[in-house]
Each structure stands twice: as C-alpha cells, then as structure tokens.
Amino acid sequence: DVKVTQSSRYLVKRTGEKVFLECVQDMDHENMFWYRQDPGLGLRLIYFSYDVKMKEKGDIPEGYSVSREKKERFSLILESASTNQTSMYLCASSLKGWQETQYFGPGTRLLVL
Amino acid sequence: DAKTTQPPSMDCAEGRAANLPCNHSTISGNEYVYWYRQIHSQGPQYIIHGLKNNETNEMASLIITEDRKSSTLILPHATLRDTAVYYCIVRGGVNTGFQKLVFGTGTRLLVSP
C-alpha cells in the first residue's frame, strides 16, 4: 500500500509565523505535490517536484516555498503566515510520469489567527 | 482536463450497490477516467481508473460506456464507511504532459443503515 504521511493533522499558528508542513512517502515515488483545498474553490496546486532538489510552481505559489532534499520528503513552507492561508493542505505523490496516479496524505488543517 | 458532470448527492442503503454516474462527453481518446473519494476532513483516496475497458479492483468497479462519454462507479456492497464525496476526473494519458488534478464538486454519497 502506498503510504503518504503528513507531519500534523491540525495546526494553529499566528499571523507572521513561519510554518513548516512536512510530507513523507514510502513508495519511492519521484513526483510529489502540495495542494490546498478550500470550500467552493476545490483543489489548487501550490508546488510540485519531480526529483530531489527540483521544484516547479503550480497555480498559487505566492506566499509559499518548498524544499525537497530527499526523495521521500517534500516540505511546504509558509514564510510569513497570513489569515488567507487558513486551509486544508494536501500532499500527494506519484511515480515518474505525469499520467501516474497521485496518492494523497491525510491532510493538514491549518488555522492562522 | 475535460469537464465532468456528476449529481450533487445520492443515497444508498447499507449492503446495497451504490452506482455513481459521471458524464464526460468531451473526453479525448487518450484521456483516462479516474475516481477518488474524500471522507470528511481526510485526504482524497484513489479508488480506480480506466481508459476504455471496464475495470474492477478490491474497492469498486468502473463501467465505461462504449462511446466513452459516461461512466459509472459501482460500490457493490456499500457500508456506512463509504459515506464520502466521490470525484470523477478526466486526465490525459501518456505523453500528454503534466496533469494536475482538478476536482469538481463531486457526488456526496450518504449510506444509511
């Protein structure tokens, strides 16, 4: 079974704080993704990575950065959290090849006060 | 991605088959039909996907019409734990480049005792 884990299920942070969300997959997948999900807006891609140290911007990268130092780990960083970054954050991974099935982690529900 | 249309909600009695329809009339020849589901406050879970032929796995069956303009996801013996939002997605296959996932509004399936 593919296993994608995320560091926290729920997180509460204050405006201006630096926030780290971590994702780990155990299936040796090349591709990893960060999405956010908001009511009425569906799933939106923030960043993705197709290899170690490689990253590509998705549709809404502003206010976020990512890090992929090891193949199994993909971190999302909110440099200075803002209230409009309150959301459900979802990490996914897939094998190499853009058509491959993406498998999701359980999600992190972030509240920025 | 091609647009999909799903009913907003469906009910099913526990133990009965749940048949979830999806229309994708503008699907292209190399595009796959994917199904995911999302239980409240959890990450999306991959269920099944197919191109032309019907597919079955341990979770569900996928029936794709011959013209590929619609499909049905079948949960053969629904349980209360199958209550979730089910998303039908169409995405490109091999050599179609990067394919982010785009979730529509999905079908909210309620399984009752």
mmCIF file with all atom_site columns, C-alpha atoms in Angstrom:
data_model
loop_
_atom_site.group_PDB
_atom_site.id
_atom_site.type_symbol
_atom_site.label_atom_id
_atom_site.label_alt_id
_atom_site.label_comp_id
_atom_site.label_asym_id
_atom_site.label_entity_id
_atom_site.label_seq_id
_atom_site.pdbx_PDB_ins_code
_atom_site.Cartn_x
_atom_site.Cartn_y
_atom_site.Cartn_z
_atom_site.occupancy
_atom_site.B_iso_or_equiv
_atom_site.pdbx_formal_charge
_atom_site.auth_seq_id
_atom_site.auth_comp_id
_atom_site.auth_asym_id
_atom_site.auth_atom_id
_atom_site.pdbx_PDB_model_num
ATOM 1   C CA . ASP A 1 1   ? 0.000   0.000  0.000   1.00 0.00 ? 1   ASP A CA 1
ATOM 2   C CA . VAL A 1 2   ? 1.139   3.499  -0.777  1.00 0.00 ? 2   VAL A CA 1
ATOM 3   C CA . LYS A 1 3   ? 1.661   5.472  2.360   1.00 0.00 ? 3   LYS A CA 1
ATOM 4   C CA . VAL A 1 4   ? 1.837   9.253  2.385   1.00 0.00 ? 4   VAL A CA 1
ATOM 5   C CA . THR A 1 5   ? 2.084   10.844 5.804   1.00 0.00 ? 5   THR A CA 1
ATOM 6   C CA . GLN A 1 6   ? 1.890   14.469 6.845   1.00 0.00 ? 6   GLN A CA 1
ATOM 7   C CA . SER A 1 7   ? 3.505   15.858 9.971   1.00 0.00 ? 7   SER A CA 1
ATOM 8   C CA . SER A 1 8   ? 0.347   17.247 11.582  1.00 0.00 ? 8   SER A CA 1
ATOM 9   C CA . ARG A 1 9   ? -3.402  16.752 11.187  1.00 0.00 ? 9   ARG A CA 1
ATOM 10  C CA . TYR A 1 10  ? -4.273  20.081 12.802  1.00 0.00 ? 10  TYR A CA 1
ATOM 11  C CA . LEU A 1 11  ? -2.146  23.182 13.279  1.00 0.00 ? 11  LEU A CA 1
ATOM 12  C CA . VAL A 1 12  ? -2.874  26.610 14.758  1.00 0.00 ? 12  VAL A CA 1
ATOM 13  C CA . LYS A 1 13  ? -0.430  29.436 14.058  1.00 0.00 ? 13  LYS A CA 1
ATOM 14  C CA . ARG A 1 14  ? -0.320  33.199 14.451  1.00 0.00 ? 14  ARG A CA 1
ATOM 15  C CA . THR A 1 15  ? -0.077  35.711 11.629  1.00 0.00 ? 15  THR A CA 1
ATOM 16  C CA . GLY A 1 16  ? 3.532   36.309 10.656  1.00 0.00 ? 16  GLY A CA 1
ATOM 17  C CA . GLU A 1 17  ? 4.842   32.997 11.942  1.00 0.00 ? 17  GLU A CA 1
ATOM 18  C CA . LYS A 1 18  ? 6.953   30.750 9.720   1.00 0.00 ? 18  LYS A CA 1
ATOM 19  C CA . VAL A 1 19  ? 5.171   27.452 9.219   1.00 0.00 ? 19  VAL A CA 1
ATOM 20  C CA . PHE A 1 20  ? 6.624   24.133 8.095   1.00 0.00 ? 20  PHE A CA 1
ATOM 21  C CA . LEU A 1 21  ? 4.432   21.361 6.747   1.00 0.00 ? 21  LEU A CA 1
ATOM 22  C CA . GLU A 1 22  ? 6.166   18.107 6.091   1.00 0.00 ? 22  GLU A CA 1
ATOM 23  C CA . CYS A 1 23  ? 5.192   15.208 3.854   1.00 0.00 ? 23  CYS A CA 1
ATOM 24  C CA . VAL A 1 24  ? 6.825   11.794 3.654   1.00 0.00 ? 24  VAL A CA 1
ATOM 25  C CA . GLN A 1 25  ? 6.074   8.962  1.241   1.00 0.00 ? 25  GLN A CA 1
ATOM 26  C CA . ASP A 1 26  ? 7.383   5.430  1.480   1.00 0.00 ? 26  ASP A CA 1
ATOM 27  C CA . MET A 1 27  ? 6.854   4.224  -2.097  1.00 0.00 ? 27  MET A CA 1
ATOM 28  C CA . ASP A 1 28  ? 9.983   5.634  -3.729  1.00 0.00 ? 28  ASP A CA 1
ATOM 29  C CA . HIS A 1 29  ? 7.834   7.963  -5.835  1.00 0.00 ? 29  HIS A CA 1
ATOM 30  C CA . GLU A 1 30  ? 9.606   10.526 -7.987  1.00 0.00 ? 30  GLU A CA 1
ATOM 31  C CA . ASN A 1 31  ? 6.808   13.110 -8.079  1.00 0.00 ? 31  ASN A CA 1
ATOM 32  C CA . MET A 1 32  ? 5.439   14.940 -5.068  1.00 0.00 ? 32  MET A CA 1
ATOM 33  C CA . PHE A 1 33  ? 2.780   17.637 -4.881  1.00 0.00 ? 33  PHE A CA 1
ATOM 34  C CA . TRP A 1 34  ? 1.339   20.195 -2.497  1.00 0.00 ? 34  TRP A CA 1
ATOM 35  C CA . TYR A 1 35  ? -2.286  21.267 -2.899  1.00 0.00 ? 35  TYR A CA 1
ATOM 36  C CA . ARG A 1 36  ? -4.625  23.337 -0.821  1.00 0.00 ? 36  ARG A CA 1
ATOM 37  C CA . GLN A 1 37  ? -8.346  22.683 -0.657  1.00 0.00 ? 37  GLN A CA 1
ATOM 38  C CA . ASP A 1 38  ? -10.921 25.327 0.184   1.00 0.00 ? 38  ASP A CA 1
ATOM 39  C CA . PRO A 1 39  ? -14.722 25.160 0.116   1.00 0.00 ? 39  PRO A CA 1
ATOM 40  C CA . GLY A 1 40  ? -16.060 26.288 -3.241  1.00 0.00 ? 40  GLY A CA 1
ATOM 41  C CA . LEU A 1 41  ? -12.577 26.518 -4.766  1.00 0.00 ? 41  LEU A CA 1
ATOM 42  C CA . GLY A 1 42  ? -11.757 22.827 -4.985  1.00 0.00 ? 42  GLY A CA 1
ATOM 43  C CA . LEU A 1 43  ? -8.189  21.590 -5.133  1.00 0.00 ? 43  LEU A CA 1
ATOM 44  C CA . ARG A 1 44  ? -5.456  24.059 -6.131  1.00 0.00 ? 44  ARG A CA 1
ATOM 45  C CA . LEU A 1 45  ? -1.862  23.137 -6.865  1.00 0.00 ? 45  LEU A CA 1
ATOM 46  C CA . ILE A 1 46  ? 0.757   25.120 -4.970  1.00 0.00 ? 46  ILE A CA 1
ATOM 47  C CA . TYR A 1 47  ? 4.047   23.461 -5.951  1.00 0.00 ? 47  TYR A CA 1
ATOM 48  C CA . PHE A 1 48  ? 5.271   20.150 -7.235  1.00 0.00 ? 48  PHE A CA 1
ATOM 49  C CA . SER A 1 49  ? 8.580   18.362 -7.508  1.00 0.00 ? 49  SER A CA 1
ATOM 50  C CA . TYR A 1 50  ? 9.691   15.703 -9.966  1.00 0.00 ? 50  TYR A CA 1
ATOM 51  C CA . ASP A 1 51  ? 13.073  14.943 -8.415  1.00 0.00 ? 51  ASP A CA 1
ATOM 52  C CA . VAL A 1 52  ? 15.284  15.745 -5.461  1.00 0.00 ? 52  VAL A CA 1
ATOM 53  C CA . LYS A 1 53  ? 16.070  19.459 -5.315  1.00 0.00 ? 53  LYS A CA 1
ATOM 54  C CA . MET A 1 54  ? 13.758  20.129 -8.266  1.00 0.00 ? 54  MET A CA 1
ATOM 55  C CA . LYS A 1 55  ? 10.595  22.153 -7.904  1.00 0.00 ? 55  LYS A CA 1
ATOM 56  C CA . GLU A 1 56  ? 8.002   23.756 -10.122 1.00 0.00 ? 56  GLU A CA 1
ATOM 57  C CA . LYS A 1 57  ? 5.386   26.371 -9.334  1.00 0.00 ? 57  LYS A CA 1
ATOM 58  C CA . GLY A 1 58  ? 1.778   25.379 -9.507  1.00 0.00 ? 58  GLY A CA 1
ATOM 59  C CA . ASP A 1 59  ? -1.176  27.706 -9.823  1.00 0.00 ? 59  ASP A CA 1
ATOM 60  C CA . ILE A 1 60  ? -0.882  29.543 -6.494  1.00 0.00 ? 60  ILE A CA 1
ATOM 61  C CA . PRO A 1 61  ? 2.762   29.602 -5.314  1.00 0.00 ? 61  PRO A CA 1
ATOM 62  C CA . GLU A 1 62  ? 2.684   33.111 -3.828  1.00 0.00 ? 62  GLU A CA 1
ATOM 63  C CA . GLY A 1 63  ? 3.436   33.137 -0.128  1.00 0.00 ? 63  GLY A CA 1
ATOM 64  C CA . TYR A 1 64  ? 4.804   29.584 -0.187  1.00 0.00 ? 64  TYR A CA 1
ATOM 65  C CA . SER A 1 65  ? 8.109   27.874 -0.786  1.00 0.00 ? 65  SER A CA 1
ATOM 66  C CA . VAL A 1 66  ? 9.089   24.214 -0.876  1.00 0.00 ? 66  VAL A CA 1
ATOM 67  C CA . SER A 1 67  ? 12.069  22.031 -0.192  1.00 0.00 ? 67  SER A CA 1
ATOM 68  C CA . ARG A 1 68  ? 12.946  18.567 -1.443  1.00 0.00 ? 68  ARG A CA 1
ATOM 69  C CA . GLU A 1 69  ? 16.303  17.483 -0.048  1.00 0.00 ? 69  GLU A CA 1
ATOM 70  C CA . LYS A 1 70  ? 15.477  13.780 -0.005  1.00 0.00 ? 70  LYS A CA 1
ATOM 71  C CA . LYS A 1 71  ? 13.363  11.770 -2.398  1.00 0.00 ? 71  LYS A CA 1
ATOM 72  C CA . GLU A 1 72  ? 10.846  10.691 0.204   1.00 0.00 ? 72  GLU A CA 1
ATOM 73  C CA . ARG A 1 73  ? 10.322  14.085 1.830   1.00 0.00 ? 73  ARG A CA 1
ATOM 74  C CA . PHE A 1 74  ? 8.671   17.250 0.481   1.00 0.00 ? 74  PHE A CA 1
ATOM 75  C CA . SER A 1 75  ? 8.238   20.252 2.737   1.00 0.00 ? 75  SER A CA 1
ATOM 76  C CA . LEU A 1 76  ? 5.921   23.213 2.295   1.00 0.00 ? 76  LEU A CA 1
ATOM 77  C CA . ILE A 1 77  ? 6.961   26.445 3.971   1.00 0.00 ? 77  ILE A CA 1
ATOM 78  C CA . LEU A 1 78  ? 4.783   29.435 4.696   1.00 0.00 ? 78  LEU A CA 1
ATOM 79  C CA . GLU A 1 79  ? 7.364   32.179 5.090   1.00 0.00 ? 79  GLU A CA 1
ATOM 80  C CA . SER A 1 80  ? 5.047   34.529 6.976   1.00 0.00 ? 80  SER A CA 1
ATOM 81  C CA . ALA A 1 81  ? 1.650   33.015 7.629   1.00 0.00 ? 81  ALA A CA 1
ATOM 82  C CA . SER A 1 82  ? -1.419  35.081 6.852   1.00 0.00 ? 82  SER A CA 1
ATOM 83  C CA . THR A 1 83  ? -5.083  34.509 7.649   1.00 0.00 ? 83  THR A CA 1
ATOM 84  C CA . ASN A 1 84  ? -5.877  33.816 3.983   1.00 0.00 ? 84  ASN A CA 1
ATOM 85  C CA . GLN A 1 85  ? -3.609  30.788 4.201   1.00 0.00 ? 85  GLN A CA 1
ATOM 86  C CA . THR A 1 86  ? -6.038  29.107 6.571   1.00 0.00 ? 86  THR A CA 1
ATOM 87  C CA . SER A 1 87  ? -6.880  25.977 4.630   1.00 0.00 ? 87  SER A CA 1
ATOM 88  C CA . MET A 1 88  ? -6.608  22.217 4.278   1.00 0.00 ? 88  MET A CA 1
ATOM 89  C CA . TYR A 1 89  ? -3.183  21.320 2.885   1.00 0.00 ? 89  TYR A CA 1
ATOM 90  C CA . LEU A 1 90  ? -2.824  18.089 0.987   1.00 0.00 ? 90  LEU A CA 1
ATOM 91  C CA . CYS A 1 91  ? 0.357   16.342 -0.065  1.00 0.00 ? 91  CYS A CA 1
ATOM 92  C CA . ALA A 1 92  ? 0.374   13.751 -2.840  1.00 0.00 ? 92  ALA A CA 1
ATOM 93  C CA . SER A 1 93  ? 2.947   11.581 -4.572  1.00 0.00 ? 93  SER A CA 1
ATOM 94  C CA . SER A 1 94  ? 3.142   9.559  -7.763  1.00 0.00 ? 94  SER A CA 1
ATOM 95  C CA . LEU A 1 95  ? 5.545   7.553  -9.818  1.00 0.00 ? 95  LEU A CA 1
ATOM 96  C CA . LYS A 1 96  ? 7.555   9.249  -12.517 1.00 0.00 ? 96  LYS A CA 1
ATOM 97  C CA . GLY A 1 97  ? 5.369   10.188 -15.460 1.00 0.00 ? 97  GLY A CA 1
ATOM 98  C CA . TRP A 1 98  ? 2.750   12.876 -15.302 1.00 0.00 ? 98  TRP A CA 1
ATOM 99  C CA . GLN A 1 99  ? -0.086  10.479 -16.034 1.00 0.00 ? 99  GLN A CA 1
ATOM 100 C CA . GLU A 1 100 ? 0.615   8.320  -12.999 1.00 0.00 ? 100 GLU A CA 1
ATOM 101 C CA . THR A 1 101 ? -1.919  8.029  -10.210 1.00 0.00 ? 101 THR A CA 1
ATOM 102 C CA . GLN A 1 102 ? -1.471  10.516 -7.395  1.00 0.00 ? 102 GLN A CA 1
ATOM 103 C CA . TYR A 1 103 ? -1.843  9.233  -3.830  1.00 0.00 ? 103 TYR A CA 1
ATOM 104 C CA . PHE A 1 104 ? -2.720  11.640 -1.059  1.00 0.00 ? 104 PHE A CA 1
ATOM 105 C CA . GLY A 1 105 ? -1.805  12.031 2.563   1.00 0.00 ? 105 GLY A CA 1
ATOM 106 C CA . PRO A 1 106 ? -4.398  12.604 5.306   1.00 0.00 ? 106 PRO A CA 1
ATOM 107 C CA . GLY A 1 107 ? -4.148  16.392 5.078   1.00 0.00 ? 107 GLY A CA 1
ATOM 108 C CA . THR A 1 108 ? -3.182  19.154 7.495   1.00 0.00 ? 108 THR A CA 1
ATOM 109 C CA . ARG A 1 109 ? -5.873  21.565 8.545   1.00 0.00 ? 109 ARG A CA 1
ATOM 110 C CA . LEU A 1 110 ? -4.103  24.865 9.226   1.00 0.00 ? 110 LEU A CA 1
ATOM 111 C CA . LEU A 1 111 ? -5.713  27.740 11.073  1.00 0.00 ? 111 LEU A CA 1
ATOM 112 C CA . VAL A 1 112 ? -3.876  31.078 11.017  1.00 0.00 ? 112 VAL A CA 1
ATOM 113 C CA . LEU A 1 113 ? -5.091  33.532 13.641  1.00 0.00 ? 113 LEU A CA 1
ATOM 114 C CA . ASP B 2 1   ? -8.838  18.435 -18.418 1.00 0.00 ? 1   ASP B CA 1
ATOM 115 C CA . ALA B 2 2   ? -12.227 17.552 -19.860 1.00 0.00 ? 2   ALA B CA 1
ATOM 116 C CA . LYS B 2 3   ? -15.193 18.637 -17.829 1.00 0.00 ? 3   LYS B CA 1
ATOM 117 C CA . THR B 2 4   ? -17.183 16.072 -15.867 1.00 0.00 ? 4   THR B CA 1
ATOM 118 C CA . THR B 2 5   ? -20.732 16.268 -14.575 1.00 0.00 ? 5   THR B CA 1
ATOM 119 C CA . GLN B 2 6   ? -21.925 14.395 -11.505 1.00 0.00 ? 6   GLN B CA 1
ATOM 120 C CA . PRO B 2 7   ? -25.141 14.514 -9.471  1.00 0.00 ? 7   PRO B CA 1
ATOM 121 C CA . PRO B 2 8   ? -24.594 16.558 -6.301  1.00 0.00 ? 8   PRO B CA 1
ATOM 122 C CA . SER B 2 9   ? -25.882 13.881 -3.943  1.00 0.00 ? 9   SER B CA 1
ATOM 123 C CA . MET B 2 10  ? -27.080 10.292 -3.753  1.00 0.00 ? 10  MET B CA 1
ATOM 124 C CA . ASP B 2 11  ? -28.411 7.995  -1.051  1.00 0.00 ? 11  ASP B CA 1
ATOM 125 C CA . CYS B 2 12  ? -27.809 4.283  -0.671  1.00 0.00 ? 12  CYS B CA 1
ATOM 126 C CA . ALA B 2 13  ? -28.919 1.678  1.837   1.00 0.00 ? 13  ALA B CA 1
ATOM 127 C CA . GLU B 2 14  ? -26.189 -0.224 3.629   1.00 0.00 ? 14  GLU B CA 1
ATOM 128 C CA . GLY B 2 15  ? -25.439 -3.533 1.917   1.00 0.00 ? 15  GLY B CA 1
ATOM 129 C CA . ARG B 2 16  ? -26.871 -2.450 -1.407  1.00 0.00 ? 16  ARG B CA 1
ATOM 130 C CA . ALA B 2 17  ? -24.893 -1.500 -4.501  1.00 0.00 ? 17  ALA B CA 1
ATOM 131 C CA . ALA B 2 18  ? -24.118 2.179  -4.965  1.00 0.00 ? 18  ALA B CA 1
ATOM 132 C CA . ASN B 2 19  ? -23.985 3.273  -8.608  1.00 0.00 ? 19  ASN B CA 1
ATOM 133 C CA . LEU B 2 20  ? -22.432 6.689  -9.108  1.00 0.00 ? 20  LEU B CA 1
ATOM 134 C CA . PRO B 2 21  ? -22.749 8.166  -12.601 1.00 0.00 ? 21  PRO B CA 1
ATOM 135 C CA . CYS B 2 22  ? -20.428 10.590 -14.355 1.00 0.00 ? 22  CYS B CA 1
ATOM 136 C CA . ASN B 2 23  ? -20.778 12.344 -17.706 1.00 0.00 ? 23  ASN B CA 1
ATOM 137 C CA . HIS B 2 24  ? -17.659 13.302 -19.643 1.00 0.00 ? 24  HIS B CA 1
ATOM 138 C CA . SER B 2 25  ? -18.969 13.958 -23.138 1.00 0.00 ? 25  SER B CA 1
ATOM 139 C CA . THR B 2 26  ? -15.884 15.891 -24.311 1.00 0.00 ? 26  THR B CA 1
ATOM 140 C CA . ILE B 2 27  ? -13.351 13.264 -23.297 1.00 0.00 ? 27  ILE B CA 1
ATOM 141 C CA . SER B 2 28  ? -10.465 12.774 -25.717 1.00 0.00 ? 28  SER B CA 1
ATOM 142 C CA . GLY B 2 29  ? -9.195  9.443  -26.961 1.00 0.00 ? 29  GLY B CA 1
ATOM 143 C CA . ASN B 2 30  ? -6.130  9.369  -24.730 1.00 0.00 ? 30  ASN B CA 1
ATOM 144 C CA . GLU B 2 31  ? -7.803  10.595 -21.554 1.00 0.00 ? 31  GLU B CA 1
ATOM 145 C CA . TYR B 2 32  ? -8.439  8.339  -18.594 1.00 0.00 ? 32  TYR B CA 1
ATOM 146 C CA . VAL B 2 33  ? -11.381 8.384  -16.199 1.00 0.00 ? 33  VAL B CA 1
ATOM 147 C CA . TYR B 2 34  ? -10.268 8.492  -12.555 1.00 0.00 ? 34  TYR B CA 1
ATOM 148 C CA . TRP B 2 35  ? -12.308 8.175  -9.402  1.00 0.00 ? 35  TRP B CA 1
ATOM 149 C CA . TYR B 2 36  ? -11.301 9.438  -5.970  1.00 0.00 ? 36  TYR B CA 1
ATOM 150 C CA . ARG B 2 37  ? -13.302 9.835  -2.812  1.00 0.00 ? 37  ARG B CA 1
ATOM 151 C CA . GLN B 2 38  ? -12.897 12.055 0.198   1.00 0.00 ? 38  GLN B CA 1
ATOM 152 C CA . ILE B 2 39  ? -14.258 11.220 3.586   1.00 0.00 ? 39  ILE B CA 1
ATOM 153 C CA . HIS B 2 40  ? -14.942 14.272 5.728   1.00 0.00 ? 40  HIS B CA 1
ATOM 154 C CA . SER B 2 41  ? -11.755 16.069 6.852   1.00 0.00 ? 41  SER B CA 1
ATOM 155 C CA . GLN B 2 42  ? -9.461  13.466 5.305   1.00 0.00 ? 42  GLN B CA 1
ATOM 156 C CA . GLY B 2 43  ? -7.259  13.428 2.210   1.00 0.00 ? 43  GLY B CA 1
ATOM 157 C CA . PRO B 2 44  ? -8.659  12.146 -1.101  1.00 0.00 ? 44  PRO B CA 1
ATOM 158 C CA . GLN B 2 45  ? -8.407  8.419  -1.585  1.00 0.00 ? 45  GLN B CA 1
ATOM 159 C CA . TYR B 2 46  ? -7.729  6.903  -5.007  1.00 0.00 ? 46  TYR B CA 1
ATOM 160 C CA . ILE B 2 47  ? -10.351 4.325  -5.985  1.00 0.00 ? 47  ILE B CA 1
ATOM 161 C CA . ILE B 2 48  ? -9.935  3.216  -9.594  1.00 0.00 ? 48  ILE B CA 1
ATOM 162 C CA . HIS B 2 49  ? -9.243  4.410  -13.125 1.00 0.00 ? 49  HIS B CA 1
ATOM 163 C CA . GLY B 2 50  ? -9.802  3.208  -16.680 1.00 0.00 ? 50  GLY B CA 1
ATOM 164 C CA . LEU B 2 51  ? -9.434  4.116  -20.323 1.00 0.00 ? 51  LEU B CA 1
ATOM 165 C CA . LYS B 2 52  ? -11.888 2.051  -22.375 1.00 0.00 ? 52  LYS B CA 1
ATOM 166 C CA . ASN B 2 53  ? -12.452 -1.299 -20.740 1.00 0.00 ? 53  ASN B CA 1
ATOM 167 C CA . ASN B 2 54  ? -14.363 -1.918 -17.560 1.00 0.00 ? 54  ASN B CA 1
ATOM 168 C CA . GLU B 2 55  ? -12.145 -2.217 -14.519 1.00 0.00 ? 55  GLU B CA 1
ATOM 169 C CA . THR B 2 56  ? -12.528 -3.882 -11.140 1.00 0.00 ? 56  THR B CA 1
ATOM 170 C CA . ASN B 2 57  ? -10.420 -3.842 -8.014  1.00 0.00 ? 57  ASN B CA 1
ATOM 171 C CA . GLU B 2 58  ? -10.956 -4.638 -4.353  1.00 0.00 ? 58  GLU B CA 1
ATOM 172 C CA . MET B 2 59  ? -12.777 -1.382 -3.767  1.00 0.00 ? 59  MET B CA 1
ATOM 173 C CA . ALA B 2 60  ? -15.048 -0.888 -6.772  1.00 0.00 ? 60  ALA B CA 1
ATOM 174 C CA . SER B 2 61  ? -15.907 -1.490 -10.403 1.00 0.00 ? 61  SER B CA 1
ATOM 175 C CA . LEU B 2 62  ? -15.754 1.075  -13.165 1.00 0.00 ? 62  LEU B CA 1
ATOM 176 C CA . ILE B 2 63  ? -18.066 0.745  -16.155 1.00 0.00 ? 63  ILE B CA 1
ATOM 177 C CA . ILE B 2 64  ? -17.241 2.973  -19.140 1.00 0.00 ? 64  ILE B CA 1
ATOM 178 C CA . THR B 2 65  ? -19.725 3.242  -21.994 1.00 0.00 ? 65  THR B CA 1
ATOM 179 C CA . GLU B 2 66  ? -18.602 2.234  -25.445 1.00 0.00 ? 66  GLU B CA 1
ATOM 180 C CA . ASP B 2 67  ? -18.563 5.837  -26.692 1.00 0.00 ? 67  ASP B CA 1
ATOM 181 C CA . ARG B 2 68  ? -16.660 6.800  -23.501 1.00 0.00 ? 68  ARG B CA 1
ATOM 182 C CA . LYS B 2 69  ? -18.930 9.751  -22.873 1.00 0.00 ? 69  LYS B CA 1
ATOM 183 C CA . SER B 2 70  ? -20.052 8.492  -19.498 1.00 0.00 ? 70  SER B CA 1
ATOM 184 C CA . SER B 2 71  ? -19.067 6.075  -16.773 1.00 0.00 ? 71  SER B CA 1
ATOM 185 C CA . THR B 2 72  ? -20.424 4.549  -13.584 1.00 0.00 ? 72  THR B CA 1
ATOM 186 C CA . LEU B 2 73  ? -18.579 3.738  -10.399 1.00 0.00 ? 73  LEU B CA 1
ATOM 187 C CA . ILE B 2 74  ? -20.087 0.773  -8.597  1.00 0.00 ? 74  ILE B CA 1
ATOM 188 C CA . LEU B 2 75  ? -19.556 0.005  -4.928  1.00 0.00 ? 75  LEU B CA 1
ATOM 189 C CA . PRO B 2 76  ? -21.041 -3.495 -4.810  1.00 0.00 ? 76  PRO B CA 1
ATOM 190 C CA . HIS B 2 77  ? -21.980 -3.666 -1.127  1.00 0.00 ? 77  HIS B CA 1
ATOM 191 C CA . ALA B 2 78  ? -21.973 -0.180 0.357   1.00 0.00 ? 78  ALA B CA 1
ATOM 192 C CA . THR B 2 79  ? -21.113 0.232  4.036   1.00 0.00 ? 79  THR B CA 1
ATOM 193 C CA . LEU B 2 80  ? -21.510 3.209  6.335   1.00 0.00 ? 80  LEU B CA 1
ATOM 194 C CA . ARG B 2 81  ? -17.791 3.901  5.891   1.00 0.00 ? 81  ARG B CA 1
ATOM 195 C CA . ASP B 2 82  ? -18.380 4.518  2.186   1.00 0.00 ? 82  ASP B CA 1
ATOM 196 C CA . THR B 2 83  ? -20.176 7.764  3.032   1.00 0.00 ? 83  THR B CA 1
ATOM 197 C CA . ALA B 2 84  ? -17.996 10.358 1.301   1.00 0.00 ? 84  ALA B CA 1
ATOM 198 C CA . VAL B 2 85  ? -17.757 12.791 -1.608  1.00 0.00 ? 85  VAL B CA 1
ATOM 199 C CA . TYR B 2 86  ? -16.871 10.939 -4.803  1.00 0.00 ? 86  TYR B CA 1
ATOM 200 C CA . TYR B 2 87  ? -14.992 12.742 -7.548  1.00 0.00 ? 87  TYR B CA 1
ATOM 201 C CA . CYS B 2 88  ? -14.895 11.710 -11.194 1.00 0.00 ? 88  CYS B CA 1
ATOM 202 C CA . ILE B 2 89  ? -11.913 13.194 -13.026 1.00 0.00 ? 89  ILE B CA 1
ATOM 203 C CA . VAL B 2 90  ? -10.701 13.003 -16.593 1.00 0.00 ? 90  VAL B CA 1
ATOM 204 C CA . ARG B 2 91  ? -6.991  13.408 -17.212 1.00 0.00 ? 91  ARG B CA 1
ATOM 205 C CA . GLY B 2 92  ? -4.569  12.786 -20.016 1.00 0.00 ? 92  GLY B CA 1
ATOM 206 C CA . GLY B 2 93  ? -2.549  9.676  -20.544 1.00 0.00 ? 93  GLY B CA 1
ATOM 207 C CA . VAL B 2 94  ? 0.990   9.017  -21.650 1.00 0.00 ? 94  VAL B CA 1
ATOM 208 C CA . ASN B 2 95  ? 2.826   11.847 -23.398 1.00 0.00 ? 95  ASN B CA 1
ATOM 209 C CA . THR B 2 96  ? 0.222   14.460 -22.602 1.00 0.00 ? 96  THR B CA 1
ATOM 210 C CA . GLY B 2 97  ? 2.481   16.399 -20.278 1.00 0.00 ? 97  GLY B CA 1
ATOM 211 C CA . PHE B 2 98  ? 1.984   17.405 -16.670 1.00 0.00 ? 98  PHE B CA 1
ATOM 212 C CA . GLN B 2 99  ? -1.518  16.766 -15.381 1.00 0.00 ? 99  GLN B CA 1
ATOM 213 C CA . LYS B 2 100 ? -2.530  18.430 -12.162 1.00 0.00 ? 100 LYS B CA 1
ATOM 214 C CA . LEU B 2 101 ? -5.624  17.005 -10.550 1.00 0.00 ? 101 LEU B CA 1
ATOM 215 C CA . VAL B 2 102 ? -8.770  19.068 -10.872 1.00 0.00 ? 102 VAL B CA 1
ATOM 216 C CA . PHE B 2 103 ? -11.621 18.064 -8.609  1.00 0.00 ? 103 PHE B CA 1
ATOM 217 C CA . GLY B 2 104 ? -15.110 19.236 -9.464  1.00 0.00 ? 104 GLY B CA 1
ATOM 218 C CA . THR B 2 105 ? -17.896 19.369 -6.910  1.00 0.00 ? 105 THR B CA 1
ATOM 219 C CA . GLY B 2 106 ? -18.345 15.587 -6.854  1.00 0.00 ? 106 GLY B CA 1
ATOM 220 C CA . THR B 2 107 ? -21.236 13.465 -5.606  1.00 0.00 ? 107 THR B CA 1
ATOM 221 C CA . ARG B 2 108 ? -21.957 13.336 -1.893  1.00 0.00 ? 108 ARG B CA 1
ATOM 222 C CA . LEU B 2 109 ? -22.926 9.717  -1.181  1.00 0.00 ? 109 LEU B CA 1
ATOM 223 C CA . LEU B 2 110 ? -24.781 9.022  2.025   1.00 0.00 ? 110 LEU B CA 1
ATOM 224 C CA . VAL B 2 111 ? -25.013 5.380  3.059   1.00 0.00 ? 111 VAL B CA 1
ATOM 225 C CA . SER B 2 112 ? -27.726 4.777  5.625   1.00 0.00 ? 112 SER B CA 1
ATOM 226 C CA . PRO B 2 113 ? -28.426 1.767  7.888   1.00 0.00 ? 113 PRO B CA 1
#
